[in-house]
PDB file of C-alpha atoms in Angstrom:
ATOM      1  CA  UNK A 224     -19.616 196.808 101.580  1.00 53.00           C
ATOM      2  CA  UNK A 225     -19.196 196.463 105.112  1.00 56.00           C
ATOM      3  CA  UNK A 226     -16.345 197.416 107.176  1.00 50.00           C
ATOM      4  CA  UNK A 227     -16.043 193.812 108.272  1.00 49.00           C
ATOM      5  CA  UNK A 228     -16.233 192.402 104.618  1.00 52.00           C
ATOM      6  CA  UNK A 229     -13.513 195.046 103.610  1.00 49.00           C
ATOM      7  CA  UNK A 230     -11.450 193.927 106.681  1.00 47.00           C
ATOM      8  CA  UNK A 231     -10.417 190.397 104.501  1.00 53.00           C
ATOM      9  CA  UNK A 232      -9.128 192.303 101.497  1.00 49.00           C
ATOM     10  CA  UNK A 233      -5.746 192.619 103.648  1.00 55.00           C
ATOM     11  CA  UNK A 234      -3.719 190.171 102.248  1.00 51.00           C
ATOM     12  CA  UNK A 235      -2.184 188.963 106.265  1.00 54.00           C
ATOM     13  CA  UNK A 236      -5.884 189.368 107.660  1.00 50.00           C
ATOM     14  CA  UNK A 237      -6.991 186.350 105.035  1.00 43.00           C
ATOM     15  CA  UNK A 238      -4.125 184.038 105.536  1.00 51.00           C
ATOM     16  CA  UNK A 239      -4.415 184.274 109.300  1.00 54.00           C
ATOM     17  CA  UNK A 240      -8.263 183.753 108.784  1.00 53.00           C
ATOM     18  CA  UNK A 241      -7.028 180.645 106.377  1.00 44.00           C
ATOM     19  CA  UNK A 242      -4.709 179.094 108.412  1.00 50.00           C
ATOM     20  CA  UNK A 243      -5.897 179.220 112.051  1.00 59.00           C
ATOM     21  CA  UNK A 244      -7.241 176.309 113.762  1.00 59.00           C
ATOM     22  CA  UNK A 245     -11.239 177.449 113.802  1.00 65.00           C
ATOM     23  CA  UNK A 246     -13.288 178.248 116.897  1.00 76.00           C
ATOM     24  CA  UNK A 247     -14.275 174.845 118.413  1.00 89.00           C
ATOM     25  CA  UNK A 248     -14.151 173.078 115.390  1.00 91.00           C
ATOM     26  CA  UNK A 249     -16.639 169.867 116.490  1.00 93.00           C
ATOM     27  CA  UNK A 250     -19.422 173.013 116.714  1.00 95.00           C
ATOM     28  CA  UNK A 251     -18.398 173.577 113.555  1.00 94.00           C
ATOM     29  CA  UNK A 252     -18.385 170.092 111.757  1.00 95.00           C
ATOM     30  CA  UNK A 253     -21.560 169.582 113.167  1.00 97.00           C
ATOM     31  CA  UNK A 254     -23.082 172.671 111.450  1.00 97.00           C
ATOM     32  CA  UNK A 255     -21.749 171.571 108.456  1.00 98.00           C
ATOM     33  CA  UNK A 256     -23.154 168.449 108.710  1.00 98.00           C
ATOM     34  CA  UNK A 257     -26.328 169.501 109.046  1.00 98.00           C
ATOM     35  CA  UNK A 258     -26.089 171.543 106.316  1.00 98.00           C
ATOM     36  CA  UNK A 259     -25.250 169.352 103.389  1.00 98.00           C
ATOM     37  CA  UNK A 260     -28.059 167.006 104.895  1.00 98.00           C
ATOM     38  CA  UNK A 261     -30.386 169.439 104.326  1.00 98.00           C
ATOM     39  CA  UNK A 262     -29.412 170.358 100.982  1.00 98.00           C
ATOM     40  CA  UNK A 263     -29.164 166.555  99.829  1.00 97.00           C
ATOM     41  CA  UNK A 264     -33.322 165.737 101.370  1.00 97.00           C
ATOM     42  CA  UNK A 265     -34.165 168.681  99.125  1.00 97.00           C
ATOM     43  CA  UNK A 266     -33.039 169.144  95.928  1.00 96.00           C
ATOM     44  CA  UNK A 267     -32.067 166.455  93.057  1.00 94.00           C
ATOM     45  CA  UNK A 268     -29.065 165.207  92.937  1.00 96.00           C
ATOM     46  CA  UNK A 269     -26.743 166.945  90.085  1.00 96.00           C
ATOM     47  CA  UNK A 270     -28.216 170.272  91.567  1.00 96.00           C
ATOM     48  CA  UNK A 271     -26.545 173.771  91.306  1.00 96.00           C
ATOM     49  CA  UNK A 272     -25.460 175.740  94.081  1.00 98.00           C
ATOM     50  CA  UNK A 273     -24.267 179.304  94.956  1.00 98.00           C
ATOM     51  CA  UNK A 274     -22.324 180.097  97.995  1.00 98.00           C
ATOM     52  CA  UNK A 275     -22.678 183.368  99.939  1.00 97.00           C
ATOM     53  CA  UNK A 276     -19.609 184.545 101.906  1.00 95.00           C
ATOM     54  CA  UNK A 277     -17.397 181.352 100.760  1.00 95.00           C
ATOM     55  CA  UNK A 278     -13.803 183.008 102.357  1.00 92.00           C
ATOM     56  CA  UNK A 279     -11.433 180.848 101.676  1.00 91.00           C
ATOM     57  CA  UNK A 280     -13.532 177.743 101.084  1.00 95.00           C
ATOM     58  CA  UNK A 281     -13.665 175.863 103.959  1.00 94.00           C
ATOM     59  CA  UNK A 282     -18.044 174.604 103.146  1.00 97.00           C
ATOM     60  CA  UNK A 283     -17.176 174.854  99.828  1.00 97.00           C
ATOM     61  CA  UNK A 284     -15.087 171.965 100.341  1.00 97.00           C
ATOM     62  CA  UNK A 285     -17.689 170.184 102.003  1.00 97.00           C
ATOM     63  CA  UNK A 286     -19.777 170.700  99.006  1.00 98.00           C
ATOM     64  CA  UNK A 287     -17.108 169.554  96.747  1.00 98.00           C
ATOM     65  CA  UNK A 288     -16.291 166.297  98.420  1.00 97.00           C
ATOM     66  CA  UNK A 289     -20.103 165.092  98.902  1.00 97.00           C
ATOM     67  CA  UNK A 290     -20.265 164.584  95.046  1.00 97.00           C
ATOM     68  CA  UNK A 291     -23.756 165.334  94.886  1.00 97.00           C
ATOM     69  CA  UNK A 292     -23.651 169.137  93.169  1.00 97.00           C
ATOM     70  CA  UNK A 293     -22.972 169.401  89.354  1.00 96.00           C
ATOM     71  CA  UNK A 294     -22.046 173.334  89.877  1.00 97.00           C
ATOM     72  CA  UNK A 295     -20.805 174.898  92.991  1.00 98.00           C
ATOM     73  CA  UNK A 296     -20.418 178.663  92.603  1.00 98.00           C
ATOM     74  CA  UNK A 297     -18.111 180.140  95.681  1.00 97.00           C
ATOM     75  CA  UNK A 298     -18.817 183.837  96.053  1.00 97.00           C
ATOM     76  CA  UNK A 299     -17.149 186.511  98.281  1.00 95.00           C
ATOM     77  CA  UNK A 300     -17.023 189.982  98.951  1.00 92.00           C
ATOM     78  CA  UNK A 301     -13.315 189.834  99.321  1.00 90.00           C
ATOM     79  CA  UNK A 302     -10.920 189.610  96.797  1.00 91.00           C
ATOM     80  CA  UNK A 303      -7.870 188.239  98.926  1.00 90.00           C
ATOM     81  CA  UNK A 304     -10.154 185.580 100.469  1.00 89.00           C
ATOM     82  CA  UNK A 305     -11.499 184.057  96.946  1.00 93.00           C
ATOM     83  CA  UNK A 306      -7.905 183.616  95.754  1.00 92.00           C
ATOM     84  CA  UNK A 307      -6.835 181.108  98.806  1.00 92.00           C
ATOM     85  CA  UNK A 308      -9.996 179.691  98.336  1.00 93.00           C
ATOM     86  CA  UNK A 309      -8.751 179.007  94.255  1.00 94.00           C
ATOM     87  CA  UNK A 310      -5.450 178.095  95.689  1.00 92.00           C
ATOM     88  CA  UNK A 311      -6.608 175.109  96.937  1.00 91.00           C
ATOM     89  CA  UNK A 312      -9.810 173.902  95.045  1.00 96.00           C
ATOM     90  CA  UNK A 313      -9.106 173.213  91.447  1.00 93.00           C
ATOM     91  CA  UNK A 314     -12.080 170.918  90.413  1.00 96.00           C
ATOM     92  CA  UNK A 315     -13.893 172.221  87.383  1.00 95.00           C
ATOM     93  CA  UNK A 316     -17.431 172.139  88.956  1.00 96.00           C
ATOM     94  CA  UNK A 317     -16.496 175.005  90.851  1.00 98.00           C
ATOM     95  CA  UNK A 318     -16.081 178.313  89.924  1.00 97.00           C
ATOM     96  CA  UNK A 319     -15.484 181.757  91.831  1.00 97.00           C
ATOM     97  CA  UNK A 320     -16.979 184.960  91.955  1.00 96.00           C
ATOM     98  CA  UNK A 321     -16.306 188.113  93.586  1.00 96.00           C
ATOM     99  CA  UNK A 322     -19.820 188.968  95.236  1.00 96.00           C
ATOM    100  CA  UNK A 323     -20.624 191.520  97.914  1.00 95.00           C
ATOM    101  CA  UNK A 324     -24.294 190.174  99.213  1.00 94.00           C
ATOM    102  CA  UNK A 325     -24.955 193.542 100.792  1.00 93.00           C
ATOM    103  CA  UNK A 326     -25.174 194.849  97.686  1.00 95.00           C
ATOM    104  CA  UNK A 327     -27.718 193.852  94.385  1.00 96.00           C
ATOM    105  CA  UNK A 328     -26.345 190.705  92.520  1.00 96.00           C
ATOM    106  CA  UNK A 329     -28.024 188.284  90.499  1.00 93.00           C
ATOM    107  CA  UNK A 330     -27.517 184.779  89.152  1.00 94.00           C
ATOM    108  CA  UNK A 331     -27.395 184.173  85.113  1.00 90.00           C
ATOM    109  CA  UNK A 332     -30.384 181.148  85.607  1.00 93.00           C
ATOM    110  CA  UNK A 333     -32.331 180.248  88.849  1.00 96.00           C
ATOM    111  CA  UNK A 334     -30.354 178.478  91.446  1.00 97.00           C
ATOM    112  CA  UNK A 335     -31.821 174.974  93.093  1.00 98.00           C
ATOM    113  CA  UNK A 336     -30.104 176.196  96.159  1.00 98.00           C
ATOM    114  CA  UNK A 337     -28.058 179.290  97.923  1.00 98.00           C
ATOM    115  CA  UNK A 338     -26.167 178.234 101.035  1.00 98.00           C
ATOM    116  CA  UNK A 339     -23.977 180.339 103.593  1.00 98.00           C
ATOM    117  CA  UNK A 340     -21.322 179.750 106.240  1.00 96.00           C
ATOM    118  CA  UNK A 341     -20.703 181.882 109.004  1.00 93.00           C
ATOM    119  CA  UNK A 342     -20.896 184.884 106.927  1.00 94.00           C
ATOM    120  CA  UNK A 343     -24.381 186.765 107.042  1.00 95.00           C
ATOM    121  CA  UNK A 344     -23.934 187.826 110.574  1.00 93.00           C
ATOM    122  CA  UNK A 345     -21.847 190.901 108.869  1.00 91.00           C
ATOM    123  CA  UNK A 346     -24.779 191.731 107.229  1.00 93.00           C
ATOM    124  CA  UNK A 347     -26.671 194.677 108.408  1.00 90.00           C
ATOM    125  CA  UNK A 348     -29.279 194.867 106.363  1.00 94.00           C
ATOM    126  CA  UNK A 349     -30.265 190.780 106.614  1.00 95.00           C
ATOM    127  CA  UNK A 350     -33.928 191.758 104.576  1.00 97.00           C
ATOM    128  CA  UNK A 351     -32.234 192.754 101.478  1.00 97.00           C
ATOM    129  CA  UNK A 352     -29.989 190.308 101.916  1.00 96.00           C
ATOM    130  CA  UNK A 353     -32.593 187.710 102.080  1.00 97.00           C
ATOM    131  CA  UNK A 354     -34.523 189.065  99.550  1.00 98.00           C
ATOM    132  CA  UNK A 355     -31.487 189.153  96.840  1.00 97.00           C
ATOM    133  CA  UNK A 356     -31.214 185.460  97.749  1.00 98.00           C
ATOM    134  CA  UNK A 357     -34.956 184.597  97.310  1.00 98.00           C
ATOM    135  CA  UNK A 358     -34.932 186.190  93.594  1.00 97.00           C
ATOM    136  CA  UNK A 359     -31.986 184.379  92.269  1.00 98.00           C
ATOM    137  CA  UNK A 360     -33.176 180.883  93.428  1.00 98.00           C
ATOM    138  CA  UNK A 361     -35.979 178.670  91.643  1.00 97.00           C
ATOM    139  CA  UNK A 362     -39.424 178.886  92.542  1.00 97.00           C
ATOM    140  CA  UNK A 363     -38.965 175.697  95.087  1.00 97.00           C
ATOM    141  CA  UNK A 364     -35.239 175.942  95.771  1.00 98.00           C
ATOM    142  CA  UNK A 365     -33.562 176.024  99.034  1.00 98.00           C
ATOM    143  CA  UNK A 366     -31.488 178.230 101.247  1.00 98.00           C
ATOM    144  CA  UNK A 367     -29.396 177.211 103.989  1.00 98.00           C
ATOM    145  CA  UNK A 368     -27.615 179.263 106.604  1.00 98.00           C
ATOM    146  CA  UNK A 369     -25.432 178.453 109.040  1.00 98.00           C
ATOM    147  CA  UNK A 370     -24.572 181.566 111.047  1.00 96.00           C
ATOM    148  CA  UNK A 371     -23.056 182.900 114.351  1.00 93.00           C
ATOM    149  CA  UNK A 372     -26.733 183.941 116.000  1.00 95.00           C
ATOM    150  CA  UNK A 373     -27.228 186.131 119.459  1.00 95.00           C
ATOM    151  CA  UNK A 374     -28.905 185.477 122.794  1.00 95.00           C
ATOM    152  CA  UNK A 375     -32.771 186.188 122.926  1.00 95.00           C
ATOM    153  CA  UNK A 376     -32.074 187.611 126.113  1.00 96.00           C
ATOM    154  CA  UNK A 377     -29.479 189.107 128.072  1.00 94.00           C
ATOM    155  CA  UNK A 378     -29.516 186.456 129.896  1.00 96.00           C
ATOM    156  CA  UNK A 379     -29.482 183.070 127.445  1.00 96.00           C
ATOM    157  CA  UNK A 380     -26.493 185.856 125.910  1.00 93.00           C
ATOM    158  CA  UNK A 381     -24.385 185.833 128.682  1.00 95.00           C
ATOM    159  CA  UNK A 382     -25.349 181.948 129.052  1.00 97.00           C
ATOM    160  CA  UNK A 383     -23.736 181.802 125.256  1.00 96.00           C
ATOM    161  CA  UNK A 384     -20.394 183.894 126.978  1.00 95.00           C
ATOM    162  CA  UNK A 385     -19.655 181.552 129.154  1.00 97.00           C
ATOM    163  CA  UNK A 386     -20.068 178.394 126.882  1.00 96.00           C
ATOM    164  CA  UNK A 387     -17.694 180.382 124.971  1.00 94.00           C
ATOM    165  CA  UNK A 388     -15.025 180.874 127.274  1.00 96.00           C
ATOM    166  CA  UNK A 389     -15.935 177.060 128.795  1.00 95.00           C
ATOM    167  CA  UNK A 390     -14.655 176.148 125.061  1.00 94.00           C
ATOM    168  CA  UNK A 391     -11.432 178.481 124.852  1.00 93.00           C
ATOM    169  CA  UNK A 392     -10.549 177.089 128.415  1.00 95.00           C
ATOM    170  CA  UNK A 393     -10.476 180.750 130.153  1.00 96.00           C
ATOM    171  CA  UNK A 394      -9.682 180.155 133.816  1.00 96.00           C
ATOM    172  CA  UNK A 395     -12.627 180.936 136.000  1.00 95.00           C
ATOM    173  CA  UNK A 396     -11.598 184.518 138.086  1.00 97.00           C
ATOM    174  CA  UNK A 397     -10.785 185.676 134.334  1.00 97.00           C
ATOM    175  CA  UNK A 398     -14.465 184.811 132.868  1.00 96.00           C
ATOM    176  CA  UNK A 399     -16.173 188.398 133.317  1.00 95.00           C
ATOM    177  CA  UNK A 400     -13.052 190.578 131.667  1.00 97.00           C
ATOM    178  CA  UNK A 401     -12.600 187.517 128.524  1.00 95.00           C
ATOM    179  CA  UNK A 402     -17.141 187.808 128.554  1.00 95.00           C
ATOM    180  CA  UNK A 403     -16.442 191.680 128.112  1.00 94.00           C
ATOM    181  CA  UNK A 404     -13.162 191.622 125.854  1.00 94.00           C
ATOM    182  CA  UNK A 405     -14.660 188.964 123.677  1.00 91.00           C
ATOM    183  CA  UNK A 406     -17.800 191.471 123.103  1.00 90.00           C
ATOM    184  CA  UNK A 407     -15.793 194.048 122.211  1.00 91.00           C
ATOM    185  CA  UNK A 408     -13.701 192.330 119.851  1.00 86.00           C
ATOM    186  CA  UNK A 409     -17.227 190.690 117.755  1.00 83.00           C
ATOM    187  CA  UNK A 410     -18.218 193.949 117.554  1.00 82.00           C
ATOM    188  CA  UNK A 411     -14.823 195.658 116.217  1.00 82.00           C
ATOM    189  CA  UNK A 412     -15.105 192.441 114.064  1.00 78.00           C
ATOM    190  CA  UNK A 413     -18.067 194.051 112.266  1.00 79.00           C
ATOM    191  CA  UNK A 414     -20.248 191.109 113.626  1.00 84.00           C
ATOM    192  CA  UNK A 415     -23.553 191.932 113.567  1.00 87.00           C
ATOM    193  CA  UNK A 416     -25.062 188.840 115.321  1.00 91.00           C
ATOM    194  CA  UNK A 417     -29.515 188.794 115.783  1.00 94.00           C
ATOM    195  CA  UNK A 418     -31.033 186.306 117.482  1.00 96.00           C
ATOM    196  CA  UNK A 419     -32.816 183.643 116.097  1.00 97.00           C
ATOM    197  CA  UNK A 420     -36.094 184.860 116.091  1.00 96.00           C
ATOM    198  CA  UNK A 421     -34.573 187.980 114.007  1.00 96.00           C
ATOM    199  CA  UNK A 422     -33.475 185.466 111.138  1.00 97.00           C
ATOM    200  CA  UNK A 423     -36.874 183.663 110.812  1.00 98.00           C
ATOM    201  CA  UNK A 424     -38.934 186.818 111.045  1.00 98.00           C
ATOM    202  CA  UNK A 425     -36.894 188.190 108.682  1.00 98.00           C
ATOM    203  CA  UNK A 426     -36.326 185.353 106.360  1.00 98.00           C
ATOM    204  CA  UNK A 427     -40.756 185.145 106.209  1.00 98.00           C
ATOM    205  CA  UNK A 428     -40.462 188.858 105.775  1.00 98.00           C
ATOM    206  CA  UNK A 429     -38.824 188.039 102.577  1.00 98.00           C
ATOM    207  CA  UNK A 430     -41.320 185.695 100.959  1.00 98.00           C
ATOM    208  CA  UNK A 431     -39.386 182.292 101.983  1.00 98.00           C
ATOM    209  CA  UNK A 432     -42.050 179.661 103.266  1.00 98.00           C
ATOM    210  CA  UNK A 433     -41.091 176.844 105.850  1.00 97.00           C
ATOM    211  CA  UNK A 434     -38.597 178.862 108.016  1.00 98.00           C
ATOM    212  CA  UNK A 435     -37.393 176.823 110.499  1.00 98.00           C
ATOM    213  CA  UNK A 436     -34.461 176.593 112.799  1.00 98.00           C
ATOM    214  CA  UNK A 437     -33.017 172.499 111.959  1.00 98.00           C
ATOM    215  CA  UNK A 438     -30.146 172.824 114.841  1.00 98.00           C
ATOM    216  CA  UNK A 439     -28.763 175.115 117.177  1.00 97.00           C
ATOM    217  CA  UNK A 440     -25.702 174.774 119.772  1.00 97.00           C
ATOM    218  CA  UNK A 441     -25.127 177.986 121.807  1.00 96.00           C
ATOM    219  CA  UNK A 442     -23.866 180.702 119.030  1.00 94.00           C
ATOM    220  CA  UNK A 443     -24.099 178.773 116.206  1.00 96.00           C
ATOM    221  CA  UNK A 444     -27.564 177.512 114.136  1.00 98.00           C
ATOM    222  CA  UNK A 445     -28.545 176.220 110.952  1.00 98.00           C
ATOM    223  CA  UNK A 446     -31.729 178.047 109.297  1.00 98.00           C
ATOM    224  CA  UNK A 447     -34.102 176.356 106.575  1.00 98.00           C
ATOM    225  CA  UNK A 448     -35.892 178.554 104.275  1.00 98.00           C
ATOM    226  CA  UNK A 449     -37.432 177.585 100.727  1.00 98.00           C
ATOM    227  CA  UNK A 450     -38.687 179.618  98.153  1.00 98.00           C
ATOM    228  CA  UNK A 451     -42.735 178.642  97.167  1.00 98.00           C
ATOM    229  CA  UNK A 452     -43.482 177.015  93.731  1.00 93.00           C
ATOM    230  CA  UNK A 453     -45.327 179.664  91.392  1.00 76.00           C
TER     231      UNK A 453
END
């Protein structure tokens, strides 16, 4: 487990996670958007999914409320972050699990699809990760990350900084000290954001076919990868 994932087993680090207003949340929508699109043009209706990295539910929700999955399985490697997540979502399709995805799991049957939120950027070993995800799903089935991703570049990175402080509003003499305190706080985050590039590399690295990037808006993207029939 990583010291990032460990961080949300504090009971006051969850609830402020839970109940703070989310980093430019229209970035956000949107990525979720895009997600359950993706996951409704590829597998049948009625499908079952598993969640990596659900915290305290807020795709899982989006899941729930499109109707379209039989069995949603929210996962997490924290403890604290899985019960406000059961708090608030009650509907008997879902069910919870406490999962650590940097470390071996499996599924009982094959999945139709695996999807994660803003989560897998605390991952440090993303190959294992990926791999653990490609041999619980289906031959055919689907994953579908949304993620925090880095700059190719040290320059398209610093581009991302300032759309980031653009977004919190950070008055302009104050942009390089936020660019450099905002850095420093990712990384004592545990955030262990890769470029783009790094994700579909790895994600072909892994055995997934049709990698693709679907949408990307600064620092956040939404990554295609399916699993080939046998």
């Amino acid at each position: 487990m990583t010291d990032a994932i460990r961080a949300y087993h504090d009971p006051d680090r969850a609830r402020r996670y839970h109940t703070q207003h989310a980093f430019d949340p229209p970035r956000k929508a949107r990525m979720f958007e895009v997600m359950l699109d993706t996951l409704r043009a590829l597998i049948p209706a009625g499908g079952r999914v598993l969640e990596l990295g659900a915290g305290s539910g807020d795709f899982t929700k989006v899941l729930l409320d499109s109707g379209f999955f039989s069995r949603i399985e929210a996962t997490d490697g924290a403890e604290e972050m899985l019960s406000l997540a059961q708090s608030e979502i009650t509907a008997e399709q879902v069910s919870f699990r406490l999962l650590d995805f940097t470390r071996p799991w499996s599924a009982p049957e094959p999945l139709d699809a695996i999807v994660s939120s803003m989560a897998l950027h605390h991952a440090p070993d993303k190959l294992f990760s990926f791999q653990q995800a490609f041999q619980a799903l289906r031959p055919g089935g689907v994953l579908v990350i949304g993620d925090h991703i880095a700059g190719a570049t040290p320059h398209t990175h610093r581009l991302i900084s300032l759309e980031r402080a653009r977004v919190k509003q950070i008055p302009e003499a104050q942009v390089p000290d936020w660019i450099l305190q905002d850095e420093q706080a990712q990384a004592a985050q545990g955030n262990i954001c890769e470029p783009l590039d790094v994700y579909l590399n790895v994600l072909q690295q892994a055995g997934f076919m049709h990698v693709d990037c679907l949408w990307r808006d600064h620092w956040m993207a939404v990554v295609l990868a399916l699993k080939p029939y046998e």
